[in-house]
Amino acid sequence: EHPSSAMAQQALVVLLPMFVLLTAGHLDDQETKGLKYFKYEVFGKVQRVFMRKCTKDAADKLGVTGWVMNTENKTVKGEACGTEEQVESFRKWLQTEGAPKAVIDKAIFSNEKCVQRNPFKKFEIRKVKLPNGSYWA
């Protein structure tokens, strides 16, 4: 056996595991790198116009997870998570489209950040639980 082939084998034994580790780490970064999370509140005529249902439908269509609920201030608020592209499309939908009968004055986005893991499994409509235990809206 040629001496250089023994050195090549030793180098392969040392470098291959490092390559696998580095590549695996890079792939993990790729999978989680683009996840964006934010909170939102939409103002205008957004209650009694099927805004929550339409928001859920839009989120499901775009692949966004999170939740939406009515507030006592006649707004709709929630949280959302998805890839940068999904989140950007969802934000645009919240600002400009909404439910067909909604009149959106403005949408405010806050607590925007990149996250390692998606905190939600799906997108859901939440109801407000009142102190007496009953639900509102």
Coordinates of N, CA and C in Angstrom, one line a residue:
E1 N 0.9 -1.2 0.0 CA 0.0 0.0 0.0 C 0.9 1.2 0.0
H2 N 0.5 2.2 -0.8 CA 1.3 3.4 -0.9 C 1.1 4.3 0.3
P3 N 2.2 4.9 0.9 CA 2.1 5.7 2.1 C 1.1 6.9 2.0
S4 N 1.0 7.5 0.8 CA 0.1 8.6 0.7 C -1.4 8.2 0.8
S5 N -1.7 6.9 0.4 CA -3.1 6.5 0.5 C -3.5 6.2 2.0
A6 N -2.5 5.8 2.8 CA -2.8 5.7 4.2 C -3.1 7.0 4.9
M7 N -2.3 8.0 4.4 CA -2.5 9.4 5.0 C -3.9 9.9 4.5
A8 N -4.2 9.6 3.3 CA -5.5 10.0 2.7 C -6.7 9.4 3.5
Q9 N -6.5 8.1 3.9 CA -7.5 7.4 4.6 C -7.7 8.0 6.0
Q10 N -6.5 8.3 6.7 CA -6.5 9.0 8.0 C -7.2 10.3 7.9
A11 N -6.9 11.1 6.9 CA -7.5 12.4 6.8 C -9.0 12.3 6.6
L12 N -9.4 11.3 5.8 CA -10.8 11.1 5.6 C -11.6 10.7 6.8
V13 N -10.9 9.9 7.7 CA -11.5 9.4 8.9 C -11.7 10.7 9.9
V14 N -10.7 11.6 9.8 CA -10.8 12.8 10.7 C -11.8 13.8 10.1
L15 N -11.7 14.1 8.8 CA -12.4 15.1 8.2 C -13.9 14.8 7.9
L16 N -14.2 13.6 7.6 CA -15.6 13.2 7.2 C -16.5 13.5 8.4
P17 N -16.2 13.0 9.6 CA -17.2 13.3 10.7 C -17.4 14.8 10.9
M18 N -16.3 15.6 10.7 CA -16.4 17.1 10.9 C -17.3 17.6 9.8
F19 N -17.1 17.2 8.6 CA -17.9 17.6 7.4 C -19.4 17.3 7.7
V20 N -19.7 16.1 8.2 CA -21.1 15.7 8.5 C -21.7 16.6 9.5
L21 N -20.9 16.9 10.6 CA -21.4 17.7 11.7 C -21.6 19.2 11.2
L22 N -20.7 19.7 10.4 CA -20.8 21.0 9.9 C -22.0 21.1 8.9
T23 N -22.1 20.2 8.1 CA -23.2 20.2 7.1 C -24.6 20.0 7.8
A24 N -24.6 19.1 8.8 CA -25.9 18.9 9.5 C -26.3 20.2 10.2
G25 N -25.3 20.9 10.8 CA -25.6 22.1 11.5 C -26.1 23.2 10.5
H26 N -25.5 23.2 9.4 CA -25.9 24.2 8.4 C -27.3 23.9 7.9
L27 N -27.7 22.7 7.7 CA -29.0 22.3 7.3 C -30.0 22.7 8.3
D28 N -29.7 22.5 9.6 CA -30.6 22.8 10.7 C -30.8 24.4 10.7
D29 N -29.8 25.1 10.4 CA -29.9 26.6 10.4 C -30.8 27.0 9.2
Q30 N -30.7 26.3 8.1 CA -31.5 26.6 7.0 C -33.0 26.4 7.3
E31 N -33.3 25.3 8.0 CA -34.7 25.0 8.3 C -35.3 26.0 9.3
T32 N -34.6 26.5 10.2 CA -35.1 27.4 11.2 C -34.8 28.9 11.0
K33 N -33.9 29.1 10.1 CA -33.4 30.5 9.9 C -34.5 31.5 9.5
G34 N -35.4 31.0 8.7 CA -36.4 31.9 8.2 C -37.7 32.1 9.0
L35 N -37.8 31.5 10.1 CA -39.0 31.6 10.9 C -39.2 33.0 11.6
K36 N -40.3 33.6 11.3 CA -40.6 34.9 11.9 C -41.8 34.8 12.7
Y37 N -41.8 35.6 13.8 CA -43.0 35.6 14.7 C -43.3 37.1 14.9
F38 N -44.6 37.4 15.1 CA -45.0 38.7 15.4 C -46.4 38.7 16.0
K39 N -46.7 39.8 16.7 CA -48.1 40.1 17.2 C -48.7 41.1 16.3
Y40 N -50.1 41.1 16.2 CA -50.7 42.1 15.4 C -52.1 42.5 16.0
E41 N -52.5 43.7 15.6 CA -53.8 44.2 16.0 C -54.4 44.9 14.8
V42 N -55.6 44.6 14.4 CA -56.2 45.3 13.2 C -57.4 46.1 13.7
F43 N -57.4 47.4 13.2 CA -58.3 48.4 13.6 C -59.3 48.7 12.4
G44 N -60.5 49.1 12.7 CA -61.5 49.5 11.7 C -62.8 48.7 11.9
K45 N -63.5 48.5 10.9 CA -64.7 47.7 11.0 C -64.3 46.2 10.8
V46 N -63.9 45.6 11.9 CA -63.3 44.2 11.8 C -64.0 43.2 12.6
Q47 N -65.1 43.6 13.3 CA -65.9 42.7 14.1 C -67.3 42.6 13.4
R48 N -67.9 41.4 13.5 CA -69.2 41.2 12.9 C -69.1 41.2 11.4
V49 N -68.0 40.9 10.8 CA -67.8 40.8 9.4 C -67.0 39.5 9.0
F50 N -67.0 38.6 9.9 CA -66.3 37.3 9.7 C -64.8 37.5 9.5
M51 N -64.2 38.5 10.2 CA -62.8 38.7 10.1 C -62.0 37.6 10.7
R52 N -62.4 37.1 11.8 CA -61.6 36.0 12.4 C -61.6 34.7 11.5
K53 N -62.8 34.4 11.0 CA -62.8 33.2 10.1 C -62.0 33.4 8.9
C54 N -62.1 34.6 8.3 CA -61.3 34.9 7.1 C -59.8 35.0 7.4
T55 N -59.5 35.5 8.6 CA -58.0 35.5 9.0 C -57.5 34.1 9.1
K56 N -58.3 33.2 9.7 CA -57.8 31.8 9.8 C -57.7 31.2 8.4
D57 N -58.7 31.4 7.6 CA -58.6 30.9 6.2 C -57.4 31.4 5.5
A58 N -57.1 32.7 5.6 CA -55.9 33.2 4.9 C -54.6 32.6 5.5
A59 N -54.6 32.5 6.8 CA -53.4 31.9 7.5 C -53.2 30.5 7.0
D60 N -54.3 29.7 7.0 CA -54.2 28.3 6.6 C -53.7 28.2 5.1
K61 N -54.2 29.0 4.3 CA -53.8 29.0 2.9 C -52.4 29.4 2.7
L62 N -51.9 30.3 3.5 CA -50.5 30.7 3.4 C -49.5 29.8 4.2
G63 N -50.0 29.0 5.1 CA -49.2 28.1 5.9 C -48.7 28.8 7.1
V64 N -49.4 29.8 7.6 CA -49.0 30.6 8.8 C -49.7 29.9 10.0
T65 N -49.0 29.9 11.1 CA -49.6 29.3 12.3 C -49.8 30.5 13.3
G66 N -50.7 30.3 14.3 CA -50.9 31.3 15.4 C -52.3 31.3 15.8
W67 N -52.8 32.5 16.1 CA -54.2 32.6 16.6 C -54.7 34.1 16.3
V68 N -56.1 34.2 16.4 CA -56.7 35.5 16.2 C -57.9 35.5 17.2
M69 N -58.2 36.7 17.7 CA -59.4 36.9 18.6 C -59.9 38.3 18.5
N70 N -61.2 38.5 18.8 CA -61.8 39.8 18.9 C -61.3 40.4 20.3
T71 N -61.3 41.7 20.3 CA -61.0 42.4 21.6 C -62.2 43.2 22.0
E72 N -62.2 43.6 23.3 CA -63.3 44.4 23.8 C -63.3 45.8 23.2
N73 N -62.1 46.2 22.5 CA -62.0 47.5 21.9 C -62.4 47.5 20.5
K74 N -63.1 46.5 20.0 CA -63.6 46.4 18.7 C -62.5 46.2 17.6
T75 N -61.4 45.6 18.1 CA -60.3 45.3 17.1 C -60.2 43.8 17.1
V76 N -59.3 43.3 16.2 CA -59.0 41.9 16.1 C -57.5 41.8 16.4
K77 N -57.1 40.9 17.3 CA -55.6 40.8 17.5 C -55.2 39.4 17.5
G78 N -53.9 39.1 17.4 CA -53.4 37.8 17.5 C -51.9 37.7 17.4
E79 N -51.4 36.5 17.1 CA -50.0 36.2 17.0 C -49.9 35.3 15.8
A80 N -48.7 35.4 15.1 CA -48.5 34.6 13.9 C -47.0 34.2 13.7
C81 N -46.8 33.1 13.1 CA -45.5 32.6 12.8 C -45.4 31.9 11.5
G82 N -44.3 32.0 10.8 CA -44.1 31.3 9.5 C -42.8 31.8 8.9
T83 N -42.6 31.3 7.7 CA -41.4 31.7 7.0 C -41.5 33.2 6.7
E84 N -40.4 33.8 6.3 CA -40.4 35.2 6.0 C -41.4 35.5 4.9
E85 N -41.5 34.7 3.9 CA -42.4 34.9 2.7 C -43.8 34.7 3.2
Q86 N -44.1 33.7 4.0 CA -45.5 33.5 4.5 C -46.0 34.7 5.4
V87 N -45.1 35.1 6.3 CA -45.4 36.2 7.2 C -45.6 37.5 6.4
E88 N -44.8 37.8 5.4 CA -44.9 39.0 4.6 C -46.3 39.0 3.9
S89 N -46.7 37.9 3.3 CA -48.0 37.8 2.6 C -49.1 37.9 3.6
F90 N -49.0 37.3 4.8 CA -50.1 37.4 5.8 C -50.2 38.9 6.3
R91 N -49.1 39.5 6.6 CA -49.1 40.9 7.0 C -49.8 41.8 6.0
K92 N -49.4 41.6 4.7 CA -50.1 42.4 3.7 C -51.6 42.1 3.6
W93 N -52.0 40.9 3.8 CA -53.4 40.5 3.8 C -54.1 41.2 5.0
L94 N -53.5 41.2 6.2 CA -54.1 41.9 7.3 C -54.2 43.4 7.1
Q95 N -53.3 44.0 6.4 CA -53.3 45.4 6.2 C -54.2 45.9 5.1
T96 N -54.4 45.1 4.1 CA -55.0 45.6 2.9 C -56.3 44.8 2.5
E97 N -56.4 43.6 2.9 CA -57.6 42.8 2.4 C -58.5 42.5 3.5
G98 N -58.2 41.6 4.4 CA -59.1 41.2 5.5 C -60.3 40.5 4.9
A99 N -61.4 40.5 5.8 CA -62.6 39.9 5.3 C -63.3 40.8 4.3
P100 N -64.0 40.2 3.4 CA -64.7 41.0 2.3 C -65.5 42.2 2.8
K101 N -66.2 42.0 4.0 CA -67.0 43.1 4.5 C -66.3 44.0 5.5
A102 N -65.0 43.7 5.8 CA -64.2 44.5 6.7 C -63.8 45.8 6.1
V103 N -63.6 46.8 6.9 CA -63.0 48.1 6.5 C -61.8 48.3 7.4
I104 N -60.6 48.1 6.9 CA -59.4 48.1 7.7 C -58.8 49.6 7.7
D105 N -58.8 50.1 8.9 CA -58.2 51.5 9.1 C -56.6 51.3 9.1
K106 N -56.2 50.4 10.0 CA -54.7 50.2 10.1 C -54.5 48.9 10.8
A107 N -53.3 48.4 10.6 CA -52.8 47.2 11.3 C -51.5 47.5 12.0
I108 N -51.4 47.2 13.2 CA -50.1 47.4 14.0 C -49.5 46.1 14.3
F109 N -48.2 46.0 14.0 CA -47.4 44.8 14.2 C -46.3 45.1 15.3
S110 N -46.2 44.2 16.2 CA -45.2 44.4 17.3 C -44.5 43.1 17.6
N111 N -43.5 43.2 18.5 CA -42.8 42.0 19.0 C -42.3 41.1 17.9
E112 N -41.9 41.8 16.8 CA -41.4 41.0 15.6 C -40.0 40.4 15.9
K113 N -39.8 39.1 15.7 CA -38.5 38.5 15.9 C -38.4 37.2 15.2
C114 N -37.1 36.8 15.0 CA -36.8 35.5 14.4 C -36.9 34.5 15.6
V115 N -37.4 33.3 15.3 CA -37.5 32.3 16.3 C -36.9 31.0 15.8
Q116 N -36.4 30.2 16.7 CA -35.8 28.9 16.4 C -36.9 27.9 16.1
R117 N -37.9 27.9 16.9 CA -39.0 26.9 16.8 C -40.4 27.6 16.7
N118 N -41.3 27.1 15.9 CA -42.6 27.6 15.8 C -43.4 27.3 17.1
P119 N -43.9 28.4 17.8 CA -44.6 28.1 19.0 C -46.0 27.6 18.8
F120 N -46.5 27.5 17.6 CA -47.8 27.1 17.3 C -47.8 25.9 16.4
K121 N -48.8 25.0 16.6 CA -49.0 23.8 15.7 C -49.9 24.1 14.5
K122 N -50.8 25.1 14.7 CA -51.8 25.4 13.7 C -52.3 26.8 13.9
F123 N -53.2 27.3 13.1 CA -53.8 28.6 13.3 C -55.2 28.4 13.9
E124 N -55.5 29.1 15.0 CA -56.8 28.9 15.6 C -57.5 30.2 15.9
I125 N -58.8 30.2 16.1 CA -59.6 31.3 16.5 C -59.8 31.1 18.0
R126 N -59.5 32.2 18.8 CA -59.6 32.1 20.2 C -60.8 33.0 20.6
K127 N -61.4 32.6 21.7 CA -62.5 33.5 22.3 C -62.0 34.0 23.6
V128 N -62.6 35.2 24.0 CA -62.2 35.8 25.3 C -63.0 35.1 26.4
K129 N -62.2 34.7 27.4 CA -62.9 34.1 28.6 C -63.1 35.2 29.6
L130 N -64.3 35.4 30.0 CA -64.6 36.5 31.0 C -64.4 35.9 32.4
P131 N -64.3 36.9 33.4 CA -64.0 36.4 34.7 C -65.1 35.5 35.3
N132 N -66.3 35.6 34.8 CA -67.4 34.7 35.3 C -67.3 33.3 34.6
G133 N -66.3 33.1 33.8 CA -66.2 31.8 33.1 C -66.8 31.6 31.8
S134 N -67.7 32.6 31.4 CA -68.3 32.5 30.1 C -67.4 33.1 29.1
Y135 N -67.7 32.9 27.8 CA -66.9 33.4 26.7 C -67.6 34.5 26.0
W136 N -66.8 35.5 25.5 CA -67.3 36.6 24.8 C -66.7 36.5 23.4
A137 N -67.5 36.8 22.4 CA -67.1 36.8 21.0 C -66.3 35.6 20.6

